Amino acid sequence: MINLPLLPILIPLLSAVLLMFFPKRIKAQRVISLIAIAGTIIAAIVLAAEVKANGIQTVNLGSWPAPYGIPLVSDMLSVLLVLTSSILTFFVVWYAMIYMDESYERFFFYIGVMFLLTGINGAFTTGDIFNLFVFFEVFLIASYLLIVLGGKGAQLRESIKYLLINVISSALFVTAVAYLYSVVGTLNMADVSQRIDELGSPGIITVIAIFFLIVFGLKGAIFPLYFWLPGSYSAPPIPILALFGALLTKVGVYSIMRTYTLFFYHDQGYTHEILAVLALLSIVVGVVGAIAYRDVKTIIIYNIVIAVGVILYGVAAMTPAALEGAVFYLLHDMVIKAALFLLVGIMMAITGASHLNQMGGMIRDYPRIGWTYFVAALALAGIPPLSGFVGKLLIVQGGFETGDMIGPLLILISSLLVLYSAMKIFMNGFWGTPKEYHGAKAHLANRLWIPAAGLVLIAIVYGVGSEAVYPFIQMAVEPLIDPAIYIEAVLKE
Amino acid sequence: MEILMSIVVGVLFMSAVYLILSKSLLRVIIGTGLLSHGAHLLVLTMSGLKTGDAPVLMDGVSSYTDPLPQALVLTAIVISFGVTAFFLVLAYRAYQELGTDNMEEMKGNDSND
């Protein structure tokens, strides 16, 4: 099937359009959106099998030949990310059906989620740098809707900042694309890579590389550009926060990964050095934030910044092992962050508060939730049989291979502190003296546990079965190490 | 012509930054509008302004103006229209809910809602 890469974008898009016709019929909305996401997952699995069997799949929209038309390119990396995003969305929407108030659901919640998924899958799949901008806007506009859903004072205040940051970064994105276009005269990512290679990488390419780093860094929340994240992400309800935390920053990370391995790999001494330093600073700042706060949401939000740092350090190292680790860790982090947000959401549903001082002793009444959280926290920190371990090991190994001592050691130390920050929630929330709970949604806790536990189960399977996943990761990393594979698949010379 | 356009883009970016840094929410929104206008003009300018005939397929015309930047700008303008409209509505709702359009007073956390 030649149009297969289109399906994970088209299914959510068309279902979102369909859902727009009856926004108030909540039951129908729920059923259709679950079916559509399940369809997206199936399409992504079929696509992954196809890519595994026959190599990189491309679709040239409107049958314009490669450098002129807009291509959609599914290599293993993008397929794995599309698959993971779709699976995550499935569980989060399931959770949201139980958790969300009806007033939220009536206000286009499912439609927003479907458009978000369209944009994210599109951004992972597209092979055209301007089209990447368009898909960025698709999921950003959906995220503007979702972040302000509910319309409370704090939400409005935070979404203005979120919107302002993203409007500015979009303008910078257009500017960066303009500079890139003036230098290479093409927008097809494979063609851009080839032209930059022919030009022999003049200094302006390095400038454009830094420009793109600023743009994607704002989306991905790396060190100096993460400042908006803790405030904005604490505003929306938990299921939306889980989607944002697991998916949105990862699109920025993916874009840095893609551009820095495909376009800007010539002058690594400068660009990748900066990326490595910023990644390490992100880890430091994230760890400080995760330890400093006693608000469960804020702790996990700062853990996003840490994970982004760890992944980008792997990208900056640019050795095969480090890149494999980065991809491994990227997929792991998407799953485990969503799971943690969902579990923390259950804690908040029970206690009606998000501060640790108002929690305690929950393990007595909710042992299942407590131990699920415990396993998820171990997986987050990368305790061996669980999913974070392999990725971190490969990143650290790749870091040592480049001769850098500080980076890998910092990542190892940060793992301990991440474990401490996650365990702080466990110790204070589940152990200790029981307190009075005032959560209005406490009766939902056991039903909410099922989708959250499903995600933790995926994380466990992903970790234990990493041997089985490894060939896929290896295949995903091949075009990152050797851009010629990507270029050849797209331009078909 | 390119030099003139570059200056215009620079002035637009400069005014945009000035407006975005101001306190009034409405000025900030106008600033984002100017910023995206600047970026759009930059896209048009960067590919070289009119260098040949109109990009219509005809006999006897060999040098065309690059049509791609115009397609890009068209897309980008539509997106920035949509986002600006949303931003205005959001600002109005925020003004109703928070009772202020001063960015200074929108700092802070949940405690002073």
Short mmCIF file of C-alpha atoms in Angstrom, two decimals, chain A residues 130 133-134 137 141 144 148 151 153-154 156-157 159-161 163-164 167-168 171 174-175 178-179 181-182 187, chain B residues 25 28 32 35 39 42-43 46-47 66 68 72 75 79 83 86-87 90 93-94 97-98 106 108-110 113:
data_model
loop_
_atom_site.label_atom_id
_atom_site.label_comp_id
_atom_site.label_asym_id
_atom_site.label_seq_id
_atom_site.Cartn_x
_atom_site.Cartn_y
_atom_site.Cartn_z
CA PHE A 130 8.00 24.12 6.01
CA PHE A 133 6.06 24.27 10.67
CA VAL A 134 2.49 23.75 9.47
CA GLU A 137 0.90 24.96 14.17
CA ILE A 141 -3.57 25.49 17.99
CA TYR A 144 -4.16 26.32 22.88
CA VAL A 148 -7.53 26.93 28.27
CA GLY A 151 -11.54 28.87 31.48
CA GLY A 153 -8.59 32.54 35.99
CA ALA A 154 -5.25 30.79 36.49
CA LEU A 156 -6.38 32.01 31.25
CA ARG A 157 -3.39 33.74 32.76
CA SER A 159 -2.38 30.22 28.53
CA ILE A 160 -1.70 33.84 27.54
CA LYS A 161 1.96 33.26 28.37
CA LEU A 163 0.36 31.37 23.55
CA LEU A 164 2.75 34.34 23.48
CA VAL A 167 3.58 32.73 18.66
CA ILE A 168 7.06 34.20 19.02
CA ALA A 171 7.66 33.63 13.95
CA VAL A 174 9.38 31.08 9.78
CA THR A 175 12.44 33.34 9.94
CA ALA A 178 13.47 31.86 5.32
CA TYR A 179 17.22 31.96 6.01
CA TYR A 181 15.65 28.70 1.97
CA SER A 182 17.77 31.66 0.89
CA LEU A 187 12.64 22.88 1.60
CA LEU B 25 -2.04 42.93 26.64
CA VAL B 28 1.50 42.64 23.10
CA THR B 32 2.93 39.53 17.74
CA LEU B 35 6.43 40.09 14.38
CA ALA B 39 8.80 37.15 9.32
CA LEU B 42 11.57 38.16 5.32
CA VAL B 43 10.48 34.93 3.60
CA MET B 46 15.12 36.07 1.21
CA SER B 47 14.39 34.26 -2.03
CA ASP B 66 10.34 31.75 -7.64
CA LEU B 68 7.44 28.93 -3.68
CA LEU B 72 4.81 29.68 1.96
CA THR B 75 0.20 29.51 4.43
CA ILE B 79 -1.93 30.57 10.31
CA VAL B 83 -3.70 32.51 15.95
CA PHE B 86 -7.68 33.26 18.96
CA PHE B 87 -5.28 35.43 20.95
CA LEU B 90 -8.37 34.75 24.80
CA ARG B 93 -11.86 36.36 28.19
CA ALA B 94 -8.83 36.85 30.41
CA GLU B 97 -12.09 36.83 34.25
CA LEU B 98 -9.05 38.49 35.79
CA MET B 106 -0.80 38.54 35.55
CA GLY B 108 2.29 35.32 40.35
CA ASN B 109 0.77 31.99 41.21
CA ASP B 110 -2.46 30.41 42.38
CA ASP B 113 -5.87 34.47 42.03
#
